[in-house]
CSV table of C-alpha atoms and ligand atoms in Angstrom, one decimal:
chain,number,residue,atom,x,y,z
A,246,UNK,CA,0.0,0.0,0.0
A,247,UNK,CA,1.1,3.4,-0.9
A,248,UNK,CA,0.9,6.3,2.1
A,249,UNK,CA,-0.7,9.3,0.9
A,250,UNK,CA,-1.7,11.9,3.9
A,251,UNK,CA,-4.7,14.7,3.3
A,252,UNK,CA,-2.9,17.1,1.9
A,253,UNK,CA,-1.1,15.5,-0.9
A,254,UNK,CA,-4.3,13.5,-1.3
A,255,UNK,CA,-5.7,16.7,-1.9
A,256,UNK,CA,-3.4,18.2,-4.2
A,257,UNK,CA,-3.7,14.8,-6.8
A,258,UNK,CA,-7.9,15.3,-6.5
A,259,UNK,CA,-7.6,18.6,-7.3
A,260,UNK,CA,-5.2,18.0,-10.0
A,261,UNK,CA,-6.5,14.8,-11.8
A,262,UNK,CA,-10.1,15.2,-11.0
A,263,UNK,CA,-11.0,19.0,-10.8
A,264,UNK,CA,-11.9,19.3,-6.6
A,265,UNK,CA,-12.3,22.8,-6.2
A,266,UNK,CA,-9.5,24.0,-4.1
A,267,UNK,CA,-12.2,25.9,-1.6
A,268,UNK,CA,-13.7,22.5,-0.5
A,269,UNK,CA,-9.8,20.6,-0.1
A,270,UNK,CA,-9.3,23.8,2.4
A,271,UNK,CA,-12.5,23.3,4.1
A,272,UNK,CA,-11.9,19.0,4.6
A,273,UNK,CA,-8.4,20.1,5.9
A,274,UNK,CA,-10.5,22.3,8.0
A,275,UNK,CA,-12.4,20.1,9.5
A,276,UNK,CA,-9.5,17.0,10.0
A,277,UNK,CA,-7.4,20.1,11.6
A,278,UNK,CA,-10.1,20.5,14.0
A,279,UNK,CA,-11.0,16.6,14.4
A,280,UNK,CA,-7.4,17.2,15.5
A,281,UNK,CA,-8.3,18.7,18.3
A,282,UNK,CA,-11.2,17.5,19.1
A,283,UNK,CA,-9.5,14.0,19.4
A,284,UNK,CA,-6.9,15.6,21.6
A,285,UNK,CA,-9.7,17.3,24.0
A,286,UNK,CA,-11.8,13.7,24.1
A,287,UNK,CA,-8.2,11.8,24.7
A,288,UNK,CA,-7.3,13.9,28.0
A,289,UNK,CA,-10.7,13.4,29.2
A,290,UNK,CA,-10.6,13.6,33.4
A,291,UNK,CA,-7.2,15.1,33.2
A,292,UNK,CA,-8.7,18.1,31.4
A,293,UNK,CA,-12.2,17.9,33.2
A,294,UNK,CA,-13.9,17.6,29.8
A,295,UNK,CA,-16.1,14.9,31.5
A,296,UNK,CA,-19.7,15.8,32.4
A,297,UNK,CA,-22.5,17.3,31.7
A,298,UNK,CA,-22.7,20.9,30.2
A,299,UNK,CA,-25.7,21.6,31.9
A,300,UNK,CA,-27.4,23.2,28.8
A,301,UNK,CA,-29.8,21.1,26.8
A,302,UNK,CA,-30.1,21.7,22.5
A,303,UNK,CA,-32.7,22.3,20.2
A,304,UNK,CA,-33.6,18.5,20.5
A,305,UNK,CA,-34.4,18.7,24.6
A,306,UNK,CA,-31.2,16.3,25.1
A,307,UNK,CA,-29.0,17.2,28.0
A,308,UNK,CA,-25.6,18.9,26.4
A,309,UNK,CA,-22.2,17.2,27.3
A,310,UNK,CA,-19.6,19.1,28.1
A,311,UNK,CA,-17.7,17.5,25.2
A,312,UNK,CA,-20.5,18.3,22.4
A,313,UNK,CA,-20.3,22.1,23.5
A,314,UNK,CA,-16.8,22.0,23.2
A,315,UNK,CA,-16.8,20.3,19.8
A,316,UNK,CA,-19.3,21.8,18.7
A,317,UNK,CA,-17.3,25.4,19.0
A,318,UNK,CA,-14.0,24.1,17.6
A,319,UNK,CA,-16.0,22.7,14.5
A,320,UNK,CA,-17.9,26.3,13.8
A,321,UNK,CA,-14.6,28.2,14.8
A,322,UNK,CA,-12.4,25.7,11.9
A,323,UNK,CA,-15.0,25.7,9.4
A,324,UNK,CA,-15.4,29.3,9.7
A,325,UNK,CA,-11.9,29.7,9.7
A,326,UNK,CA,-11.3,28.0,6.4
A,327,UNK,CA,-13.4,30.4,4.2
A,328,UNK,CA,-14.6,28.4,2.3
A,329,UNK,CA,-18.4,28.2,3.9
A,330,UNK,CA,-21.5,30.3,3.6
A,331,UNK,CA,-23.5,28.9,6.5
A,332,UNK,CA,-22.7,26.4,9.4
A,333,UNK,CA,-25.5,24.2,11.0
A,334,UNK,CA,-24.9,21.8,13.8
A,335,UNK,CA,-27.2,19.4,15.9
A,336,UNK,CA,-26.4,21.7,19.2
A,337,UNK,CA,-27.4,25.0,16.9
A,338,UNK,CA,-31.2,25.9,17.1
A,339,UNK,CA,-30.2,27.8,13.7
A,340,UNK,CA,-27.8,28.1,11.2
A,341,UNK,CA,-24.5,30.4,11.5
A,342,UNK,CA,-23.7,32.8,9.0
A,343,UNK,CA,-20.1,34.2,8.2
A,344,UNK,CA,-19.3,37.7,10.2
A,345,UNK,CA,-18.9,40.5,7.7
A,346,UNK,CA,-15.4,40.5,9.2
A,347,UNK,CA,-14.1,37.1,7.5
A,348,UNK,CA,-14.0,35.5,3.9
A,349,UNK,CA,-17.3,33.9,3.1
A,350,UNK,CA,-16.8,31.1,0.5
A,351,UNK,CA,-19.9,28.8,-1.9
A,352,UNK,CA,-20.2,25.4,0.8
A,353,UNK,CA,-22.9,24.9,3.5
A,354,UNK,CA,-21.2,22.6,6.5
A,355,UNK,CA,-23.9,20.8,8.5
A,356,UNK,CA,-22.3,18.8,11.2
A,357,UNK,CA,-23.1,16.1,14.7
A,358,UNK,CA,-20.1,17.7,16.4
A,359,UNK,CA,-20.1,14.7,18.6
A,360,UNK,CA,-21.7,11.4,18.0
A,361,UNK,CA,-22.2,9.0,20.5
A,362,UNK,CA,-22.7,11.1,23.3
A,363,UNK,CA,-23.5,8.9,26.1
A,364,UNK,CA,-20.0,6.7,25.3
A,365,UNK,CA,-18.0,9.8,26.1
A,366,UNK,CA,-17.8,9.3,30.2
A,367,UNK,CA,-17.1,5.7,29.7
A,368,UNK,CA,-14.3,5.8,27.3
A,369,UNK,CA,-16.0,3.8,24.2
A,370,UNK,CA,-15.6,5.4,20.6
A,371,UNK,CA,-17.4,8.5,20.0
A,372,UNK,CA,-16.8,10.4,16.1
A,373,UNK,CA,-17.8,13.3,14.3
A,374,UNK,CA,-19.8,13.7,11.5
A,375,UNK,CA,-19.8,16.3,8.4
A,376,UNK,CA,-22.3,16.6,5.5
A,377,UNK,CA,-20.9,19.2,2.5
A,378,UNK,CA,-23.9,21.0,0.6
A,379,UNK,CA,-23.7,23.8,-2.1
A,380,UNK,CA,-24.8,27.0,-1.1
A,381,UNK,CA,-27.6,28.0,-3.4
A,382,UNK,CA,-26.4,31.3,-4.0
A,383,UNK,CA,-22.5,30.9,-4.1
A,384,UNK,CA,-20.6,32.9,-1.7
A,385,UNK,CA,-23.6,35.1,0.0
A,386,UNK,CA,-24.0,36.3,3.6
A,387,UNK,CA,-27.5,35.8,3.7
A,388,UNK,CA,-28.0,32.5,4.3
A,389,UNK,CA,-30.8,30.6,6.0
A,390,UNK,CA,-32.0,27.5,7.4
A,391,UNK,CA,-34.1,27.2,4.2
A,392,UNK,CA,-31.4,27.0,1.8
A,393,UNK,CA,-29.5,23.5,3.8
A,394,UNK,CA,-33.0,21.8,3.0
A,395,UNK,CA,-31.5,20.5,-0.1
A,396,UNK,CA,-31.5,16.5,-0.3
A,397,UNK,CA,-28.6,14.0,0.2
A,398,UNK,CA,-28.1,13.8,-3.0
A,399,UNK,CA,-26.9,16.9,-3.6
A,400,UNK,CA,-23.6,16.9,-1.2
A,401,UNK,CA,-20.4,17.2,-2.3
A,402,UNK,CA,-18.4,16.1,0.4
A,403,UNK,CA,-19.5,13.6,3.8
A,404,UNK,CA,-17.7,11.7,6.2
A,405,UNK,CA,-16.7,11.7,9.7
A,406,UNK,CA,-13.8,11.2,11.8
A,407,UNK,CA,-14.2,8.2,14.8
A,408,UNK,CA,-12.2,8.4,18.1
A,409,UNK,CA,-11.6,5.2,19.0
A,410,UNK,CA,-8.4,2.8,19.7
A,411,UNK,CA,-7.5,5.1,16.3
A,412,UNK,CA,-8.3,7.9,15.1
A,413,UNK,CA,-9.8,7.9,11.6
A,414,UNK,CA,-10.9,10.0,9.0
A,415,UNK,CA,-13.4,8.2,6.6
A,416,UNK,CA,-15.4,10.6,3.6
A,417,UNK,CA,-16.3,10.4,0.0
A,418,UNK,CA,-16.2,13.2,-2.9
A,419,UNK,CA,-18.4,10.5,-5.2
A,420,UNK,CA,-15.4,8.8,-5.8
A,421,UNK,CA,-15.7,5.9,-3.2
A,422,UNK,CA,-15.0,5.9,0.2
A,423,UNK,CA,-11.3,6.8,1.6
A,424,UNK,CA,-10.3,6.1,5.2
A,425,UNK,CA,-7.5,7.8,6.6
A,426,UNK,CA,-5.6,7.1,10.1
A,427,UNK,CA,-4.1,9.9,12.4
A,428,UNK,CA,-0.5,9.0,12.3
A,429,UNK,CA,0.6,10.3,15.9
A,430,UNK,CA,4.4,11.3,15.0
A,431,UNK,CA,3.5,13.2,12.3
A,432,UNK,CA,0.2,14.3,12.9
A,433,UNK,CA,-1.0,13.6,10.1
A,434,UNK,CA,-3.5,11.8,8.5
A,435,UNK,CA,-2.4,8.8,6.2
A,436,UNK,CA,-4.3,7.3,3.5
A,437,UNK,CA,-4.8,3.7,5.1
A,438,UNK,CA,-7.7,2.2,3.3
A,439,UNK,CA,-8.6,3.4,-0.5
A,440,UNK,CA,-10.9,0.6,-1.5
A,441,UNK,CA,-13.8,0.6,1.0
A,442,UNK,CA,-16.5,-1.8,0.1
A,443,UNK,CA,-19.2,-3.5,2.4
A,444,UNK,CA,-19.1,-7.4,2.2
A,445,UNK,CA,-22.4,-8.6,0.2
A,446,UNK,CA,-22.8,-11.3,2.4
A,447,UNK,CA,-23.7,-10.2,6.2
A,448,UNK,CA,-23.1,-11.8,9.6
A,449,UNK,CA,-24.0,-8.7,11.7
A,450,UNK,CA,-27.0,-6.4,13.0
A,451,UNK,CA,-26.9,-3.8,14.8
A,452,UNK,CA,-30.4,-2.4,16.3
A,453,UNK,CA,-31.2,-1.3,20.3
A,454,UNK,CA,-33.3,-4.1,20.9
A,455,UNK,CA,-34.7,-2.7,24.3
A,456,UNK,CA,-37.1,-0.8,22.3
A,457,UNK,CA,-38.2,-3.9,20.4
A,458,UNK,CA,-41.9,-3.7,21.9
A,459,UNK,CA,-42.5,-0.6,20.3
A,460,UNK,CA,-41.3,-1.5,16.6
A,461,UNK,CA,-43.7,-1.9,13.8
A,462,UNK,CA,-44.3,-5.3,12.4
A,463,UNK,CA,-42.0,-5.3,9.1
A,464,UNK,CA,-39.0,-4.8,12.1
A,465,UNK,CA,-40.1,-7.3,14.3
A,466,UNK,CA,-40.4,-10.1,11.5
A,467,UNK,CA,-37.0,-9.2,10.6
A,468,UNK,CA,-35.1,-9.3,13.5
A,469,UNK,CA,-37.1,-12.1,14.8
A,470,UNK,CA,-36.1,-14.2,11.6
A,471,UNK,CA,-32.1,-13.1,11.9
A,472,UNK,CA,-32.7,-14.4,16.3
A,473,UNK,CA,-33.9,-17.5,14.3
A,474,UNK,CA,-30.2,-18.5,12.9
A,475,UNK,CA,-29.4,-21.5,11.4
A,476,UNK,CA,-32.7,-23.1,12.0
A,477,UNK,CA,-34.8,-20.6,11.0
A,478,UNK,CA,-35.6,-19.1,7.3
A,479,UNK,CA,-32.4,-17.4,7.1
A,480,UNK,CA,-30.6,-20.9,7.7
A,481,UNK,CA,-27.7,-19.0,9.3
A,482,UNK,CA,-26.7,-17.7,12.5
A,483,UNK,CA,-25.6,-13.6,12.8
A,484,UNK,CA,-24.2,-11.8,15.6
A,485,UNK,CA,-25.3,-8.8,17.2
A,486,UNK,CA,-23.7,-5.4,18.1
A,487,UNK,CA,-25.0,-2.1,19.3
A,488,UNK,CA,-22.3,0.2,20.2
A,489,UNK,CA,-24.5,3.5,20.9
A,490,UNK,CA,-22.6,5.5,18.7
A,491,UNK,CA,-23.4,5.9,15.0
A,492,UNK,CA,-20.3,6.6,13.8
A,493,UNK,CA,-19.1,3.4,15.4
A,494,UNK,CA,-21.6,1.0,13.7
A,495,UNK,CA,-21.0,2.4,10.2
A,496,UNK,CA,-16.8,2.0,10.7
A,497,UNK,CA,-17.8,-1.2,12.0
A,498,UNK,CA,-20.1,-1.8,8.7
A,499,UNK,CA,-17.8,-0.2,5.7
A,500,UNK,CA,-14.8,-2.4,7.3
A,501,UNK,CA,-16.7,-6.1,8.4
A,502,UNK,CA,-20.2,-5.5,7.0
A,503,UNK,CA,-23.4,-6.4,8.3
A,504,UNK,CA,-26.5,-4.0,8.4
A,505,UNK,CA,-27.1,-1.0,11.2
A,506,UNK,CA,-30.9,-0.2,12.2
A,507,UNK,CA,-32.5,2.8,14.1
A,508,UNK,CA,-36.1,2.5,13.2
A,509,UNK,CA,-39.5,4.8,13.6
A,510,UNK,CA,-41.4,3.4,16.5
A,511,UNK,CA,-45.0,3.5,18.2
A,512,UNK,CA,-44.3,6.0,20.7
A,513,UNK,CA,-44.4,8.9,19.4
A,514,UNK,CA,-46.2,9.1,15.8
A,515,UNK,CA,-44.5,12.9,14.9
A,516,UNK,CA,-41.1,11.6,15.5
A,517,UNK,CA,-39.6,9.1,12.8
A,518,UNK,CA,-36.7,7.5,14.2
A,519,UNK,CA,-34.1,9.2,16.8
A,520,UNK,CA,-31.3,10.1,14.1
A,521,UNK,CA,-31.4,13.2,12.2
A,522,UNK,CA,-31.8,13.5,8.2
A,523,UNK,CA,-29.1,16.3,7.9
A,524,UNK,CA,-26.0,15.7,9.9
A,525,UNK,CA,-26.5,11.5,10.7
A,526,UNK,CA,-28.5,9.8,8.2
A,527,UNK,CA,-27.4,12.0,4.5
A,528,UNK,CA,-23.7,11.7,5.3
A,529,UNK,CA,-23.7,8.1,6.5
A,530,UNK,CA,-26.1,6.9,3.9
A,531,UNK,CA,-23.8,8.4,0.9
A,532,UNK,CA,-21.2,6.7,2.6
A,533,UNK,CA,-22.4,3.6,3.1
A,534,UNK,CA,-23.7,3.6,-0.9
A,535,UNK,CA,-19.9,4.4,-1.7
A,536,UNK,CA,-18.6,1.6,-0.6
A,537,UNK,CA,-21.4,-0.5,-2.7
A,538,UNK,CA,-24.2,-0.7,0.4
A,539,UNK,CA,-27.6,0.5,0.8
A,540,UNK,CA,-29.6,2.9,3.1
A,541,UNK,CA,-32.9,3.8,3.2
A,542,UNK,CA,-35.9,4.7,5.6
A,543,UNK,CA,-37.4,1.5,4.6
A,544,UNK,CA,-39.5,2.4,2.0
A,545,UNK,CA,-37.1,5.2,-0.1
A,546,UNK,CA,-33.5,5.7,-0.3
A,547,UNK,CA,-32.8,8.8,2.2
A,548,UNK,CA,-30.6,10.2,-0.3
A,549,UNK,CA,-33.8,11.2,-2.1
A,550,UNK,CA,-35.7,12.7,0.9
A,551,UNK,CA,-36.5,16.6,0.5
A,552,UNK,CA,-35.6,18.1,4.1
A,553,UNK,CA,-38.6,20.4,5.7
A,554,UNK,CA,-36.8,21.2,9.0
A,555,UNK,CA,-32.7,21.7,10.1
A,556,UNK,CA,-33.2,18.7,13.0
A,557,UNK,CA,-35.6,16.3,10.9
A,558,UNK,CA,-35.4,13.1,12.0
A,559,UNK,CA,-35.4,9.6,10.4
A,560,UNK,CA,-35.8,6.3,10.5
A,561,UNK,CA,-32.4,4.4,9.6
A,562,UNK,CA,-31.7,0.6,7.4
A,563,UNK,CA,-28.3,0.7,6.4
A,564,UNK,CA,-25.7,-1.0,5.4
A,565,UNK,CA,-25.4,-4.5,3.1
A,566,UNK,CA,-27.5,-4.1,0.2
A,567,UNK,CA,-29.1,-7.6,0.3
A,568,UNK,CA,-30.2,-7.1,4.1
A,569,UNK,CA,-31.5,-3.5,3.7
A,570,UNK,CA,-33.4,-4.5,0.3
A,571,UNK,CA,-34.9,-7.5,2.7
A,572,UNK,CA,-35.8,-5.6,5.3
A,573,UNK,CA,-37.3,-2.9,2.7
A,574,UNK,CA,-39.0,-5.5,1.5
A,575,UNK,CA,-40.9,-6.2,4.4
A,576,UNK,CA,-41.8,-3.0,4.5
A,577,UNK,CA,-43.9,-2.5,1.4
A,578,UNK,CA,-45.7,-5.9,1.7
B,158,LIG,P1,-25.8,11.9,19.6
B,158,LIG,O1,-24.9,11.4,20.7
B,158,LIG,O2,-25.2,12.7,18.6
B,158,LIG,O3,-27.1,12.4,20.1
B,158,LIG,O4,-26.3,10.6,18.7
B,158,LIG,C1,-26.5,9.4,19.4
B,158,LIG,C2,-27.3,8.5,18.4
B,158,LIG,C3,-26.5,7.6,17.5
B,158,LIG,O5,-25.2,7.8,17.4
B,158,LIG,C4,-26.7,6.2,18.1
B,158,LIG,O6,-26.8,5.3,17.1
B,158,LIG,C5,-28.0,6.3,18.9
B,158,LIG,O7,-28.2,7.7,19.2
B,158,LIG,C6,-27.9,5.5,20.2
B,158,LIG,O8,-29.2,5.5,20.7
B,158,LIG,P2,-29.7,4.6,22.0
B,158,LIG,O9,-29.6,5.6,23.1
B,158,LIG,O10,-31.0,4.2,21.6
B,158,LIG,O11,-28.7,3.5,22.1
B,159,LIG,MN1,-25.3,11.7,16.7
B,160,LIG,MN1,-24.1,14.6,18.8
């Protein structure tokens, strides 16, 4: 394997196959700041980043400590970079536009500054997320919420950086899925993994079963066939995981496979699923279809959804094409 890091990555992709320079500065943006964030998550107690903030978001969930301070370094770099029009995060009622005092640039950044929140006190992998949009009107100060509700389809750049045992970076430009590893002596970020692809066959699921009594049927046939194993329809056995971290299950999913499941429920009719369309479910989803996957709400790919709110949420199948076509399946019958 040849080691490329970001930057001379970068440089070939803009060479060879025309990446506009503006969004290279703003993904070297963002892995500067995943940087940092990593840093800030690895000191943990030491640098009394533990906690609770004590502030809640726009969602009613109780703010970490650790997603406030993400969630600042990630405006600050992005902004930094100027290369964006308008920031929008999970912890921002709204989103940011660019002070009249610093370059503005043509991208909309919409990011989960930190994924995974509930692993953060208890040292399991957490991650960042990024979804890359086009602003509508180019480099404009005026932007709005309105003009992020474009659909997944439309970004340009999407990934997300994991801190676990290693820190990766792991996006797409439409070109397949690159994962990158934080090399610690050089901080940098090397080019570890170039040909991501999800195995077709799958041996893992991933879904919170505690909420199982609350599923609709197509989910409960499902899973219940998988629990079934070798002796059941499926006439194999598969394993379960559930790390509580998003970012987690889809490294898990672009490297081993398997499929990844956050459905809509019965408890509460106005809210489909607990991830959000904008900053969880577009980024991961045009990942996971990268690397030769599938990811829908189980009736319709979410790269196709038009947005009608910032915080939107969704109901999540992802992962292995034959499983999520299965389980989609279920769905429409
Ligand atoms: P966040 O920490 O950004 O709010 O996201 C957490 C999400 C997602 O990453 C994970 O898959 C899911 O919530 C875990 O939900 P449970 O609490 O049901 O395990
Ligand atoms: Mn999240
Ligand atoms: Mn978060």
């Amino acid at each position: 394997m040849s080691y490329t890091n970001l930057k001379d990555f970068f440089s070939a992709e803009i060479a060879e196959n025309g990446m506009p320079q503006q969004l290279a500065d703003l993904l070297i943006g963002i892995s500067e700041t995943c940087k940092h964030i990593s840093f800030e998550v690895s000191r943990g107690a030491l640098a009394g980043v533990l906690g609770m903030a004590g502030t809640e978001n726009v969602q009613g969930e109780d703010q970490k400590k650790l997603d406030v301070i993400s969630n600042d370094l990630m405006v600050d770099g992005c902004a930094r970079t100027g290369a964006v029009c308008g920031i929008a995060s999970e912890e921002m009622d709204h989103c940011l536009t660019v002070p009249a005092d610093m370059p503005v640039g043509p991208y909309l950044v919409c990011f989960d500054p930190l994924d995974g929140s509930s692993n953060i006190d208890i040292n399991v992998s957490i991650g960042t997320i990024f979804s890359v949009l086009p602003g509508p009107r180019g480099a404009d100060r005026n932007v709005t919420d309105a003009d992020f509700l474009q659909p997944g389809s439309n970004q340009l750049a999407a990934g997300y950086v994991v801190y676990g045992p290693q820190t990766q970076m792991v996006f797409t430009l439409g070109r397949g899925v690159l994962m990158f590893t934080l090399d610690r002596e050089s901080n940098e970020f090397v080019l570890t993994n170039a040909t991501v692809q999800i195995p077709a066959a799958a041996k893992e699921f991933a879904i919170n079963c505690s909420n199982m009594r609350h599923w609709e049927n197509p989910v409960k046939r499902y899973i219940a066939e998988l629990l079934e194993g070798k002796t059941g329809v499926r006439g194999k056995d598969f394993n379960m995981r559930w790390v509580a971290a998003m970012v987690a299950e889809v490294h898990r999913i672009l490297n081993r496979g398997g499929i990844f499941m956050y459905p809509r429920d019965n408890r509460d009719p106005c809210k489909p699923g607990k991830l959000r369309l904008m900053y969880e479910a577009n980024p991961m989803s045009w990942l996971v279809e990268q690397a030769g996957g599938r990811a829908t709400n189980g009736y319709d790919r979410i790269l196709g959804i038009q947005p009608e709110t910032l915080h939107q949420r969704v109901a999540v199948f992802l992962g292995a094409a034959e499983e999520v076509d299965l389980v989609g399946s279920y769905h429409k019958e």
